[in-house]
Amino acid sequence: MIEEAAKLLARSRFAIAFTGAGISAESGVPTFRGFNGLWKRYRPEELATPEAFRRDPYLVWSFYKWRMDLIRKARPNRAHYALAELEKMDILKAVITQNVDDLHRGAGTRNLIELHGNIFRVRCTSCDYRENLKESGRMGEFLQDKELPKCPKCGSLLRPDVVWFGEPLPRKELEEAFKLAERADLILVIGTSGVVYPAAYIPQIVKETGGKVIEINPEESGITPIADVFLRCPAGEAMEKLMDRIGRLL
Ligand code: NAD
Ligand code: ZN
């Protein structure tokens, strides 16, 4: 199976990757389904919604500040680094991610499309104000502040610049992702349940336009039925083996 995946990748002309929460599990960032501990009483699907934010912005901000703090301490893992390496080798042309954790960027991926936003960015609920807390250097101060965060421009409530359940995806990113999928002759799908639309259309487009689908996931997903090669394995281990085989083929 690994051998077959390595051959397909090495022979591909325009390969792309599509990732979900599972690729970051080995970095210590829990998937929503793998949630436990402090937030056990809540379902993430009930916190990551516009309704929840309207009802109780304090609760939703506590959840996001907790995740921001957890994610800023997380480091990219072997799978994130392998994708960056495949891009350097000019095998992989882009990474499309549903993750908000910045770990692909941290690993050095350059052509990155973030379909669900980024947890380190905030935006105003009224005006066009946006801020990247990593870049502005205000993250520590922001996380310590016990008050609800307010817009420095107009004083309205700030919100995380991520896509919540029930919200549309950013148009530019989605169009770009669909274009890449139409062009790709191979897609490497890693750690996604493949049930959240419209993102889950991306591997389907590749398949329908004659491309190959390689999937890495320790469990079957919504993508598995269309996968040409399914590697039932955690992302880090699978990518390490794959890189080793590709290295021997080239
Ligand atoms: P999801 O729907 O993408 O499902 C996670 C998938 O990862 C599952 O299919 C699971 O079998 C698989 N998985 C678990 N461990 C893995 C491993 N070690 N290697 C490879 N695959 C593994 O994600 P979700 O948790 O249901 O989240 C729903 C939405 O919230 C998605 O858009 C997701 O990207 C986002 N989210 C993002 C992050 C993040 O940025 N790291 C974390 C949680 C949720
Ligand atoms: Zn504002």
CSV table of C-alpha atoms and ligand atoms in Angstrom, one decimal:
chain,number,residue,atom,x,y,z
A,1,MET,CA,0.0,0.0,0.0
A,2,ILE,CA,2.7,2.5,1.0
A,3,GLU,CA,4.7,1.4,-2.1
A,4,GLU,CA,1.8,2.1,-4.3
A,5,ALA,CA,1.1,5.5,-2.7
A,6,ALA,CA,4.8,6.4,-3.1
A,7,LYS,CA,4.8,5.5,-6.8
A,8,LEU,CA,1.7,7.5,-7.5
A,9,LEU,CA,3.1,10.5,-5.7
A,10,ALA,CA,6.5,10.3,-7.4
A,11,ARG,CA,4.8,10.0,-10.8
A,12,SER,CA,2.3,12.7,-10.3
A,13,ARG,CA,2.3,16.0,-12.2
A,14,PHE,CA,0.3,18.2,-10.0
A,15,ALA,CA,-0.3,16.8,-6.5
A,16,ILE,CA,-2.1,18.6,-3.7
A,17,ALA,CA,-2.9,17.8,0.0
A,18,PHE,CA,-6.1,18.2,1.9
A,19,THR,CA,-5.9,18.1,5.7
A,20,GLY,CA,-8.2,18.1,8.7
A,21,ALA,CA,-7.9,18.0,12.5
A,22,GLY,CA,-6.4,14.5,12.5
A,23,ILE,CA,-3.0,15.7,11.1
A,24,SER,CA,-2.5,17.8,14.2
A,25,ALA,CA,-3.6,15.1,16.7
A,26,GLU,CA,0.0,14.0,17.2
A,27,SER,CA,1.0,17.6,17.9
A,28,GLY,CA,-1.4,17.4,20.9
A,29,VAL,CA,-4.2,19.4,19.3
A,30,PRO,CA,-7.3,17.4,20.0
A,31,THR,CA,-9.8,16.8,17.2
A,32,PHE,CA,-13.3,17.8,18.1
A,33,ARG,CA,-14.3,14.2,18.4
A,34,GLY,CA,-11.4,13.5,20.6
A,35,PHE,CA,-12.4,16.2,23.0
A,36,ASN,CA,-12.3,15.6,26.8
A,37,GLY,CA,-11.2,17.1,30.1
A,38,LEU,CA,-12.1,20.7,30.9
A,39,TRP,CA,-14.6,21.1,28.2
A,40,LYS,CA,-16.3,17.7,28.6
A,41,ARG,CA,-19.6,19.3,29.4
A,42,TYR,CA,-19.8,21.0,26.0
A,43,ARG,CA,-19.9,19.7,22.5
A,44,PRO,CA,-17.6,21.8,20.3
A,45,GLU,CA,-20.3,21.9,17.7
A,46,GLU,CA,-22.4,23.8,20.2
A,47,LEU,CA,-19.6,26.3,21.0
A,48,ALA,CA,-18.3,26.9,17.5
A,49,THR,CA,-21.5,28.6,16.2
A,50,PRO,CA,-22.8,32.1,15.7
A,51,GLU,CA,-25.8,31.3,17.9
A,52,ALA,CA,-23.5,30.3,20.8
A,53,PHE,CA,-21.5,33.5,20.4
A,54,ARG,CA,-24.7,35.6,20.5
A,55,ARG,CA,-26.1,33.7,23.5
A,56,ASP,CA,-22.9,33.6,25.6
A,57,PRO,CA,-19.8,35.4,24.1
A,58,TYR,CA,-18.0,35.0,27.3
A,59,LEU,CA,-18.3,31.2,27.2
A,60,VAL,CA,-17.3,31.0,23.5
A,61,TRP,CA,-14.3,33.4,24.1
A,62,SER,CA,-13.2,31.2,27.1
A,63,PHE,CA,-13.2,28.2,24.8
A,64,TYR,CA,-11.3,30.0,22.0
A,65,LYS,CA,-8.7,31.5,24.4
A,66,TRP,CA,-8.2,28.0,25.9
A,67,ARG,CA,-7.6,26.6,22.4
A,68,MET,CA,-5.4,29.5,21.3
A,69,ASP,CA,-3.2,28.9,24.4
A,70,LEU,CA,-3.0,25.1,23.7
A,71,ILE,CA,-2.3,25.6,20.0
A,72,ARG,CA,0.4,28.2,20.5
A,73,LYS,CA,2.4,25.7,22.6
A,74,ALA,CA,1.9,23.0,20.0
A,75,ARG,CA,4.7,22.2,17.4
A,76,PRO,CA,4.3,20.8,13.9
A,77,ASN,CA,4.8,17.0,13.7
A,78,ARG,CA,6.4,14.6,11.2
A,79,ALA,CA,3.4,14.8,8.9
A,80,HIS,CA,3.3,18.6,8.7
A,81,TYR,CA,7.1,18.6,8.0
A,82,ALA,CA,6.8,15.9,5.3
A,83,LEU,CA,4.2,18.0,3.4
A,84,ALA,CA,6.5,21.0,3.5
A,85,GLU,CA,9.4,18.8,2.3
A,86,LEU,CA,7.2,17.4,-0.6
A,87,GLU,CA,6.5,21.0,-1.6
A,88,LYS,CA,10.3,21.8,-1.6
A,89,MET,CA,10.8,18.7,-3.8
A,90,ASP,CA,8.2,20.2,-6.2
A,91,ILE,CA,6.0,17.2,-5.9
A,92,LEU,CA,3.3,18.9,-3.8
A,93,LYS,CA,1.9,22.1,-5.3
A,94,ALA,CA,-0.4,23.2,-2.4
A,95,VAL,CA,-1.9,22.3,1.0
A,96,ILE,CA,-5.6,23.0,1.5
A,97,THR,CA,-6.4,22.8,5.2
A,98,GLN,CA,-9.5,22.8,7.3
A,99,ASN,CA,-7.4,23.4,10.4
A,100,VAL,CA,-7.0,26.8,12.1
A,101,ASP,CA,-3.8,25.9,14.0
A,102,ASP,CA,-1.1,27.5,11.8
A,103,LEU,CA,1.0,24.3,12.1
A,104,HIS,CA,1.4,23.9,8.3
A,105,ARG,CA,2.9,27.4,8.1
A,106,GLY,CA,5.0,26.6,11.1
A,107,ALA,CA,6.4,23.5,9.3
A,108,GLY,CA,7.3,25.7,6.3
A,109,THR,CA,4.5,25.0,3.8
A,110,ARG,CA,4.3,28.1,1.5
A,111,ASN,CA,1.3,27.6,-0.7
A,112,LEU,CA,-1.3,27.2,2.0
A,113,ILE,CA,-5.0,27.6,1.7
A,114,GLU,CA,-6.8,27.9,5.0
A,115,LEU,CA,-10.5,27.2,4.5
A,116,HIS,CA,-11.6,27.7,8.0
A,117,GLY,CA,-9.6,30.7,9.1
A,118,ASN,CA,-6.8,30.9,11.6
A,119,ILE,CA,-7.1,30.8,15.4
A,120,PHE,CA,-4.5,33.5,15.9
A,121,ARG,CA,-6.6,36.1,14.0
A,122,VAL,CA,-9.4,38.1,15.5
A,123,ARG,CA,-11.9,40.3,13.7
A,124,CYS,CA,-14.5,42.9,14.6
A,125,THR,CA,-18.2,42.0,14.6
A,126,SER,CA,-19.1,45.5,13.2
A,127,CYS,CA,-16.3,47.0,11.2
A,128,ASP,CA,-13.5,45.7,8.9
A,129,TYR,CA,-10.9,45.6,11.7
A,130,ARG,CA,-8.7,42.4,11.7
A,131,GLU,CA,-5.6,41.6,13.7
A,132,ASN,CA,-3.2,38.7,13.7
A,133,LEU,CA,-2.2,38.3,17.4
A,134,LYS,CA,1.0,36.4,16.5
A,135,GLU,CA,2.2,39.2,14.3
A,136,SER,CA,1.1,42.1,16.5
A,137,GLY,CA,2.8,40.5,19.5
A,138,ARG,CA,-0.3,41.1,21.6
A,139,MET,CA,-1.2,37.4,22.3
A,140,GLY,CA,0.1,37.2,25.9
A,141,GLU,CA,-1.8,40.3,26.8
A,142,PHE,CA,-4.9,39.2,24.9
A,143,LEU,CA,-5.0,35.8,26.7
A,144,GLN,CA,-4.6,37.3,30.1
A,145,ASP,CA,-7.3,39.9,29.7
A,146,LYS,CA,-10.4,38.7,31.6
A,147,GLU,CA,-12.8,41.1,29.8
A,148,LEU,CA,-14.5,40.5,26.5
A,149,PRO,CA,-12.1,41.7,23.7
A,150,LYS,CA,-13.2,44.9,22.1
A,151,CYS,CA,-12.3,46.5,18.7
A,152,PRO,CA,-9.7,49.2,19.0
A,153,LYS,CA,-11.3,51.0,16.1
A,154,CYS,CA,-15.0,51.1,16.9
A,155,GLY,CA,-15.4,49.5,20.4
A,156,SER,CA,-17.6,46.6,19.2
A,157,LEU,CA,-17.0,43.0,20.2
A,158,LEU,CA,-14.2,41.1,18.6
A,159,ARG,CA,-14.6,37.5,17.4
A,160,PRO,CA,-12.2,34.7,16.4
A,161,ASP,CA,-11.5,34.9,12.6
A,162,VAL,CA,-12.5,31.3,12.1
A,163,VAL,CA,-15.4,29.7,10.2
A,164,TRP,CA,-18.1,28.5,12.6
A,165,PHE,CA,-20.5,25.6,12.0
A,166,GLY,CA,-23.3,27.0,9.8
A,167,GLU,CA,-21.2,29.9,8.4
A,168,PRO,CA,-20.1,30.2,4.7
A,169,LEU,CA,-16.4,29.5,3.8
A,170,PRO,CA,-14.3,32.5,2.7
A,171,ARG,CA,-15.0,32.8,-1.0
A,172,LYS,CA,-11.5,33.5,-2.4
A,173,GLU,CA,-10.0,30.5,-0.5
A,174,LEU,CA,-12.8,28.2,-1.6
A,175,GLU,CA,-12.6,29.2,-5.2
A,176,GLU,CA,-8.8,28.7,-5.1
A,177,ALA,CA,-9.2,25.3,-3.5
A,178,PHE,CA,-11.7,24.2,-6.2
A,179,LYS,CA,-9.4,25.4,-9.0
A,180,LEU,CA,-6.5,23.5,-7.5
A,181,ALA,CA,-8.7,20.4,-7.2
A,182,GLU,CA,-9.7,20.6,-10.9
A,183,ARG,CA,-6.1,20.8,-11.9
A,184,ALA,CA,-4.7,18.2,-9.6
A,185,ASP,CA,-4.0,14.7,-10.8
A,186,LEU,CA,-3.5,13.4,-7.2
A,187,ILE,CA,-4.8,14.4,-3.8
A,188,LEU,CA,-3.3,13.3,-0.5
A,189,VAL,CA,-6.1,13.4,2.1
A,190,ILE,CA,-4.9,13.3,5.7
A,191,GLY,CA,-6.9,13.3,9.0
A,192,THR,CA,-10.3,14.5,7.9
A,193,SER,CA,-13.7,12.8,8.5
A,194,GLY,CA,-14.8,14.1,5.1
A,195,VAL,CA,-18.3,14.9,6.2
A,196,VAL,CA,-18.1,18.7,6.5
A,197,TYR,CA,-19.3,20.4,3.2
A,198,PRO,CA,-18.4,22.1,1.0
A,199,ALA,CA,-14.8,21.3,1.9
A,200,ALA,CA,-15.4,17.6,1.5
A,201,TYR,CA,-16.2,18.2,-2.2
A,202,ILE,CA,-12.5,18.9,-2.8
A,203,PRO,CA,-11.3,15.2,-3.0
A,204,GLN,CA,-14.5,14.4,-5.0
A,205,ILE,CA,-13.6,16.9,-7.7
A,206,VAL,CA,-10.1,15.4,-8.0
A,207,LYS,CA,-11.6,12.0,-8.4
A,208,GLU,CA,-14.2,13.1,-10.9
A,209,THR,CA,-11.6,14.8,-13.1
A,210,GLY,CA,-9.6,11.6,-13.3
A,211,GLY,CA,-7.1,12.1,-10.4
A,212,LYS,CA,-6.0,9.7,-7.8
A,213,VAL,CA,-7.0,9.9,-4.2
A,214,ILE,CA,-4.6,8.7,-1.4
A,215,GLU,CA,-6.0,8.8,2.1
A,216,ILE,CA,-4.3,8.6,5.5
A,217,ASN,CA,-6.5,8.0,8.5
A,218,PRO,CA,-6.5,5.5,11.3
A,219,GLU,CA,-10.3,5.2,10.7
A,220,GLU,CA,-12.5,5.0,7.7
A,221,SER,CA,-14.0,8.3,6.7
A,222,GLY,CA,-16.4,9.8,4.2
A,223,ILE,CA,-13.5,9.9,1.7
A,224,THR,CA,-12.5,6.2,2.0
A,225,PRO,CA,-15.1,5.0,-0.6
A,226,ILE,CA,-13.4,7.0,-3.3
A,227,ALA,CA,-9.8,6.4,-2.2
A,228,ASP,CA,-7.5,4.6,-4.6
A,229,VAL,CA,-5.1,3.9,-1.8
A,230,PHE,CA,-6.2,4.0,1.9
A,231,LEU,CA,-3.4,3.9,4.5
A,232,ARG,CA,-5.1,3.0,7.7
A,233,CYS,CA,-2.5,4.6,10.0
A,234,PRO,CA,-1.8,7.8,12.1
A,235,ALA,CA,-0.5,10.6,9.9
A,236,GLY,CA,3.1,10.9,11.3
A,237,GLU,CA,3.9,7.2,10.9
A,238,ALA,CA,2.4,7.0,7.4
A,239,MET,CA,4.1,10.2,6.2
A,240,GLU,CA,7.5,9.0,7.5
A,241,LYS,CA,7.2,5.7,5.7
A,242,LEU,CA,6.0,7.4,2.5
A,243,MET,CA,8.9,9.9,2.5
A,244,ASP,CA,11.3,7.0,2.9
A,245,ARG,CA,9.9,5.1,-0.1
A,246,ILE,CA,9.7,8.3,-2.2
A,247,GLY,CA,13.3,9.0,-1.4
A,248,ARG,CA,14.3,5.5,-2.7
A,249,LEU,CA,12.2,5.9,-5.9
A,250,LEU,CA,13.7,9.2,-7.0
B,1,NAD,P1,-12.4,16.2,11.3
B,1,NAD,O1,-13.8,16.2,10.8
B,1,NAD,O2,-11.4,16.7,10.3
B,1,NAD,O3,-12.1,14.7,11.8
B,1,NAD,C1,-10.8,14.3,12.4
B,1,NAD,C2,-10.3,13.0,11.6
B,1,NAD,O4,-9.0,12.8,12.0
B,1,NAD,C3,-11.1,11.7,11.9
B,1,NAD,O5,-11.5,11.1,10.7
B,1,NAD,C4,-10.1,10.9,12.7
B,1,NAD,O6,-10.2,9.5,12.4
B,1,NAD,C5,-8.8,11.4,12.1
B,1,NAD,N1,-7.6,11.2,13.0
B,1,NAD,C6,-7.5,11.1,14.3
B,1,NAD,N2,-6.2,10.9,14.7
B,1,NAD,C7,-5.5,10.9,13.6
B,1,NAD,C8,-4.1,10.8,13.3
B,1,NAD,N3,-3.2,10.6,14.3
B,1,NAD,N4,-3.7,10.8,12.0
B,1,NAD,C9,-4.6,10.9,11.0
B,1,NAD,N5,-5.9,11.1,11.2
B,1,NAD,C10,-6.3,11.1,12.5
B,1,NAD,O7,-12.2,17.0,12.5
B,1,NAD,P2,-13.1,17.3,13.8
B,1,NAD,O8,-12.2,17.1,14.9
B,1,NAD,O9,-14.4,16.6,13.7
B,1,NAD,O10,-13.3,18.9,13.5
B,1,NAD,C11,-14.3,19.5,12.8
B,1,NAD,C12,-13.9,20.9,12.2
B,1,NAD,O11,-13.1,21.7,13.2
B,1,NAD,C13,-12.9,20.7,11.1
B,1,NAD,O12,-13.0,21.8,10.2
B,1,NAD,C14,-11.6,20.8,11.8
B,1,NAD,O13,-10.5,21.1,10.9
B,1,NAD,C15,-11.8,21.9,12.8
B,1,NAD,N6,-10.8,21.6,13.9
B,1,NAD,C16,-9.5,22.1,13.7
B,1,NAD,C17,-8.6,21.8,14.6
B,1,NAD,C18,-7.2,22.3,14.3
B,1,NAD,O14,-7.0,23.3,13.7
B,1,NAD,N7,-6.1,21.5,14.7
B,1,NAD,C19,-8.8,21.0,15.8
B,1,NAD,C20,-10.2,20.5,16.0
B,1,NAD,C21,-11.1,20.9,15.0
B,2,ZN,ZN,-14.7,47.6,14.9
